Amino acid sequence: MSDCLFCRLIAGEIPAAIVHQDDTLVAFKDVNPQAPLHVLIVPRKHIASLNDLSTDDDGLVGSMIRMAAALARDGGYHERGYRTVFNTNREAGQSVFHIHLHLLAGRALTWPPG
Ligand code: 5GP
Ligand code: ZN
């Protein structure tokens, strides 16, 4: 059994509110939502952080961003706006070391972020 939380979630060992999945990606609701829409878009492939990406992953990361845009559109947020975030390592607050793209929408999001 993997000791990675998101690998276990993708394998169905941990329950999740999955909103979309395909051969390479799984998208599910964040358990501690920070906005009315807060979804995490995760590759099935285990990659610990953006620091571990290779050129082989360029298409995968592109598909994550396009899935975020598609889910924002599905939710009706594409014109109001939405935010996409990758946190990397300690000072950015990364707590799960399997890359995930946060999609946040449904409220006015402040800038700069905290
Ligand atoms: P990070 O802090 O690494 O950028 O984001 C990790 C996110 O995963 C957090 O927003 C946290 O709420 C979410 N999270 C942590 N554990 C679980 C879980 O078991 N299920 C779901 N759906 N989200 C989780
Ligand atoms: Zn993993």
Coordinates of N, CA and C and ligand atoms in Angstrom, one line a residue:
M1 N 0.8 -1.2 0.0 CA 0.0 0.0 0.0 C 0.9 1.3 0.0
S2 N 0.5 2.2 -0.9 CA 1.3 3.5 -0.9 C 1.1 4.2 0.4
D3 N 2.2 5.0 0.7 CA 2.0 5.9 1.9 C 1.7 7.3 1.4
C4 N 1.4 7.5 0.1 CA 1.0 8.8 -0.4 C -0.5 8.9 -0.3
L5 N -1.0 9.9 0.4 CA -2.4 10.1 0.6 C -3.2 10.2 -0.8
F6 N -2.7 10.9 -1.7 CA -3.4 11.0 -3.0 C -3.3 9.8 -3.9
C7 N -2.2 9.0 -3.8 CA -2.2 7.7 -4.5 C -3.2 6.8 -3.9
R8 N -3.4 6.9 -2.6 CA -4.4 6.0 -1.9 C -5.8 6.4 -2.3
L9 N -6.0 7.8 -2.3 CA -7.3 8.3 -2.7 C -7.6 7.9 -4.2
I10 N -6.7 8.0 -5.1 CA -6.9 7.6 -6.5 C -7.2 6.1 -6.6
A11 N -6.5 5.3 -5.8 CA -6.8 3.9 -5.8 C -8.1 3.5 -5.2
G12 N -8.8 4.4 -4.6 CA -10.1 4.2 -4.0 C -10.0 3.7 -2.5
E13 N -8.8 3.8 -1.9 CA -8.6 3.3 -0.6 C -9.1 4.4 0.4
I14 N -9.2 5.6 0.0 CA -9.7 6.7 0.8 C -10.9 7.3 0.0
P15 N -12.0 7.5 0.7 CA -13.2 8.1 -0.1 C -12.9 9.5 -0.5
A16 N -13.5 9.9 -1.6 CA -13.4 11.3 -2.1 C -14.6 11.6 -3.0
A17 N -14.9 12.9 -3.0 CA -16.0 13.3 -3.9 C -15.4 13.7 -5.2
I18 N -15.3 12.6 -6.1 CA -14.7 12.8 -7.4 C -15.7 13.5 -8.3
V19 N -15.1 14.5 -9.0 CA -16.0 15.3 -9.9 C -15.7 14.9 -11.4
H20 N -14.5 14.4 -11.6 CA -14.1 14.0 -13.0 C -12.9 13.1 -12.9
Q21 N -12.9 12.1 -13.8 CA -11.6 11.3 -13.9 C -11.5 10.7 -15.3
D22 N -10.3 10.5 -15.7 CA -10.0 9.9 -17.0 C -8.7 9.0 -16.8
D23 N -8.1 8.6 -17.9 CA -7.0 7.7 -17.9 C -5.8 8.3 -17.1
T24 N -5.6 9.6 -17.1 CA -4.4 10.2 -16.5 C -4.7 11.1 -15.3
L25 N -5.9 11.6 -15.2 CA -6.2 12.6 -14.1 C -7.4 12.2 -13.3
V26 N -7.4 12.7 -12.0 CA -8.6 12.6 -11.2 C -8.8 14.0 -10.5
A27 N -10.0 14.4 -10.5 CA -10.4 15.7 -9.9 C -11.4 15.4 -8.8
F28 N -11.2 16.0 -7.6 CA -12.1 15.7 -6.5 C -12.2 17.0 -5.6
K29 N -13.2 17.1 -4.9 CA -13.4 18.2 -4.0 C -12.4 18.2 -2.8
D30 N -11.9 19.4 -2.5 CA -11.0 19.5 -1.4 C -11.8 19.3 -0.1
V31 N -11.3 18.5 0.8 CA -12.0 18.2 2.0 C -12.2 19.4 3.0
N32 N -11.3 20.4 2.7 CA -11.4 21.6 3.6 C -11.5 22.8 2.6
P33 N -12.7 23.0 2.0 CA -12.8 24.0 0.9 C -12.5 25.4 1.3
Q34 N -11.8 26.2 0.5 CA -11.5 27.6 0.8 C -12.3 28.5 -0.1
A35 N -13.2 28.0 -0.9 CA -14.1 28.8 -1.7 C -15.3 27.9 -2.1
P36 N -16.4 28.5 -2.6 CA -17.5 27.6 -2.9 C -17.2 26.5 -3.9
L37 N -16.3 26.8 -4.8 CA -15.7 25.7 -5.6 C -14.3 25.5 -5.3
H38 N -13.9 24.4 -4.8 CA -12.5 24.1 -4.5 C -12.2 22.6 -4.8
V39 N -11.6 22.5 -6.0 CA -11.3 21.1 -6.5 C -9.8 21.0 -6.6
L40 N -9.4 19.8 -6.4 CA -8.0 19.4 -6.6 C -7.9 18.5 -7.9
I41 N -7.0 18.9 -8.8 CA -6.8 18.1 -10.0 C -5.4 17.5 -9.9
V42 N -5.5 16.1 -10.0 CA -4.3 15.3 -9.6 C -4.0 14.3 -10.7
P43 N -2.7 14.2 -11.1 CA -2.4 13.1 -12.0 C -2.4 11.7 -11.3
R44 N -2.8 10.7 -12.0 CA -2.7 9.4 -11.5 C -1.2 9.0 -11.2
K45 N -0.3 9.5 -12.0 CA 1.1 9.3 -11.8 C 1.6 10.1 -10.6
H46 N 2.4 9.4 -9.7 CA 2.9 10.0 -8.5 C 4.1 10.9 -8.9
I47 N 4.0 12.2 -8.7 CA 5.1 13.2 -8.8 C 5.0 14.0 -7.6
A48 N 6.1 14.1 -6.8 CA 6.0 14.7 -5.5 C 5.8 16.2 -5.5
S49 N 6.4 16.9 -6.4 CA 6.2 18.3 -6.4 C 6.6 18.8 -7.8
L50 N 6.4 20.1 -8.1 CA 6.8 20.7 -9.4 C 8.3 20.5 -9.6
N51 N 9.1 20.4 -8.5 CA 10.5 20.3 -8.6 C 10.9 18.9 -9.3
D52 N 10.0 18.0 -9.3 CA 10.3 16.7 -9.8 C 9.7 16.5 -11.2
L53 N 9.2 17.5 -11.9 CA 8.7 17.3 -13.3 C 9.9 17.2 -14.3
S54 N 9.6 16.4 -15.3 CA 10.5 16.3 -16.4 C 9.8 16.7 -17.7
T55 N 10.5 16.8 -18.8 CA 9.9 17.2 -20.0 C 8.8 16.2 -20.4
D56 N 9.0 15.0 -20.0 CA 8.0 13.9 -20.3 C 6.6 14.3 -19.7
D57 N 6.6 15.2 -18.7 CA 5.3 15.5 -18.0 C 4.7 16.8 -18.6
D58 N 5.3 17.4 -19.6 CA 4.7 18.6 -20.1 C 3.3 18.5 -20.6
G59 N 3.0 17.4 -21.3 CA 1.6 17.2 -21.7 C 0.6 16.9 -20.5
L60 N 1.1 16.2 -19.5 CA 0.3 15.9 -18.4 C -0.1 17.2 -17.6
V61 N 0.9 18.1 -17.4 CA 0.6 19.4 -16.7 C -0.3 20.2 -17.6
G62 N -0.1 20.2 -18.9 CA -1.0 21.0 -19.7 C -2.5 20.5 -19.6
S63 N -2.6 19.1 -19.5 CA -3.9 18.6 -19.4 C -4.6 18.9 -18.0
M64 N -3.7 19.0 -17.0 CA -4.3 19.5 -15.7 C -4.8 20.9 -15.8
I65 N -4.1 21.8 -16.4 CA -4.6 23.2 -16.5 C -5.8 23.2 -17.4
R66 N -5.9 22.5 -18.5 CA -7.1 22.5 -19.3 C -8.3 21.9 -18.6
M67 N -8.0 20.9 -17.7 CA -9.1 20.3 -16.9 C -9.7 21.4 -15.9
A68 N -8.8 22.2 -15.4 CA -9.2 23.2 -14.5 C -10.1 24.2 -15.2
A69 N -9.7 24.6 -16.4 CA -10.5 25.5 -17.2 C -11.9 24.9 -17.5
A70 N -11.9 23.6 -17.8 CA -13.1 22.9 -18.2 C -14.1 22.8 -17.0
L71 N -13.5 22.5 -15.8 CA -14.3 22.4 -14.6 C -14.9 23.8 -14.2
A72 N -14.1 24.8 -14.4 CA -14.5 26.2 -14.1 C -15.7 26.5 -15.0
R73 N -15.6 26.2 -16.3 CA -16.6 26.4 -17.2 C -17.9 25.7 -16.8
D74 N -17.7 24.4 -16.5 CA -18.9 23.5 -16.1 C -19.6 24.2 -14.9
G75 N -18.9 24.8 -14.0 CA -19.5 25.4 -12.8 C -20.0 26.8 -13.1
G76 N -19.8 27.3 -14.3 CA -20.3 28.6 -14.6 C -19.5 29.7 -14.1
Y77 N -18.2 29.4 -13.8 CA -17.3 30.4 -13.2 C -16.3 31.0 -14.3
H78 N -16.4 30.6 -15.5 CA -15.3 31.0 -16.5 C -15.3 32.5 -16.8
E79 N -16.5 33.1 -16.7 CA -16.5 34.6 -17.0 C -16.2 35.4 -15.7
R80 N -16.8 34.9 -14.5 CA -16.6 35.6 -13.3 C -15.1 35.6 -12.9
G81 N -14.5 34.4 -13.1 CA -13.1 34.2 -12.8 C -12.9 33.1 -11.8
Y82 N -11.7 32.6 -11.8 CA -11.3 31.5 -10.9 C -9.8 31.6 -10.8
R83 N -9.3 30.8 -9.8 CA -7.8 30.8 -9.5 C -7.3 29.4 -9.6
T84 N -6.1 29.2 -10.1 CA -5.4 27.9 -10.2 C -4.1 28.1 -9.5
V85 N -3.8 27.1 -8.6 CA -2.6 27.3 -7.7 C -1.9 25.9 -7.6
F86 N -0.6 25.9 -7.8 CA 0.3 24.8 -7.3 C 1.1 25.3 -6.1
N87 N 1.0 24.7 -5.0 CA 1.9 25.0 -3.9 C 3.1 24.1 -3.9
T88 N 4.3 24.6 -3.7 CA 5.5 23.8 -3.8 C 6.3 24.1 -2.5
N89 N 6.4 23.0 -1.7 CA 7.3 23.0 -0.5 C 6.9 23.9 0.6
R90 N 7.7 24.0 1.6 CA 7.3 24.5 2.9 C 6.7 25.9 2.9
E91 N 7.4 26.9 2.3 CA 7.0 28.3 2.4 C 5.7 28.5 1.6
A92 N 5.4 27.7 0.7 CA 4.1 27.9 -0.1 C 3.0 27.0 0.5
G93 N 3.3 26.3 1.6 CA 2.3 25.5 2.3 C 1.9 24.2 1.7
Q94 N 2.8 23.6 0.9 CA 2.5 22.3 0.3 C 2.4 21.3 1.5
S95 N 1.3 20.6 1.6 CA 1.1 19.6 2.7 C 1.0 18.2 2.2
V96 N 0.7 18.0 0.9 CA 0.6 16.7 0.3 C 1.6 16.6 -0.9
F97 N 2.5 15.7 -0.8 CA 3.6 15.6 -1.7 C 3.3 14.7 -2.9
H98 N 2.2 15.0 -3.6 CA 1.8 14.4 -4.9 C 1.1 15.6 -5.6
I99 N 1.7 16.1 -6.7 CA 1.3 17.3 -7.3 C -0.2 17.4 -7.5
H100 N -0.8 18.6 -7.2 CA -2.2 18.8 -7.3 C -2.4 20.3 -7.7
L101 N -3.3 20.5 -8.6 CA -3.7 21.9 -9.0 C -4.9 22.3 -8.3
H102 N -4.9 23.3 -7.4 CA -6.1 23.8 -6.8 C -6.9 24.6 -7.8
L103 N -8.2 24.4 -7.8 CA -9.1 25.3 -8.6 C -10.0 25.9 -7.6
L104 N -10.0 27.2 -7.5 CA -10.9 27.9 -6.5 C -11.7 28.9 -7.3
A105 N -13.0 29.0 -6.9 CA -13.9 29.9 -7.5 C -15.1 30.1 -6.7
G106 N -15.9 31.2 -7.0 CA -17.2 31.4 -6.3 C -17.1 32.5 -5.3
R107 N -16.0 33.1 -5.1 CA -15.9 34.3 -4.2 C -14.8 35.2 -4.8
A108 N -14.8 36.5 -4.3 CA -13.7 37.4 -4.7 C -12.4 36.9 -4.0
L109 N -11.4 36.6 -4.7 CA -10.2 36.1 -4.2 C -9.2 37.2 -4.1
T110 N -8.6 37.4 -3.0 CA -7.7 38.6 -2.8 C -6.3 38.3 -3.4
W111 N -5.7 39.5 -3.7 CA -4.3 39.4 -4.2 C -3.5 40.6 -3.6
P112 N -2.3 40.4 -3.1 CA -1.6 39.1 -3.1 C -2.2 38.1 -2.2
P113 N -1.9 36.8 -2.4 CA -2.4 35.8 -1.5 C -1.6 35.8 -0.2
G114 N -2.1 35.2 0.8 CA -1.5 35.3 2.1 C -0.2 34.6 2.2
Ligands
5GP1 P1 -1.5 21.7 -0.3 O1 -1.5 22.3 1.1 O2 -0.5 20.5 -0.4 O3 -1.3 22.7 -1.4 O4 -3.0 21.1 -0.5 C1 -3.4 19.9 0.0 C2 -4.9 20.0 0.0 O5 -5.4 18.7 0.2 C3 -5.5 20.8 1.1 O6 -6.2 21.9 0.6 C4 -6.3 19.8 2.0 O7 -7.5 20.4 2.4 C5 -6.6 18.7 0.9 N1 -6.7 17.4 1.6 C6 -5.9 16.9 2.5 N2 -6.3 15.6 2.8 C7 -7.4 15.4 2.0 C8 -8.3 14.2 1.9 O8 -8.1 13.2 2.5 N3 -9.3 14.4 1.0 C9 -9.5 15.5 0.2 N4 -10.5 15.5 -0.6 N5 -8.7 16.6 0.3 C10 -7.6 16.5 1.2
ZN2 ZN 1.1 9.8 -4.8

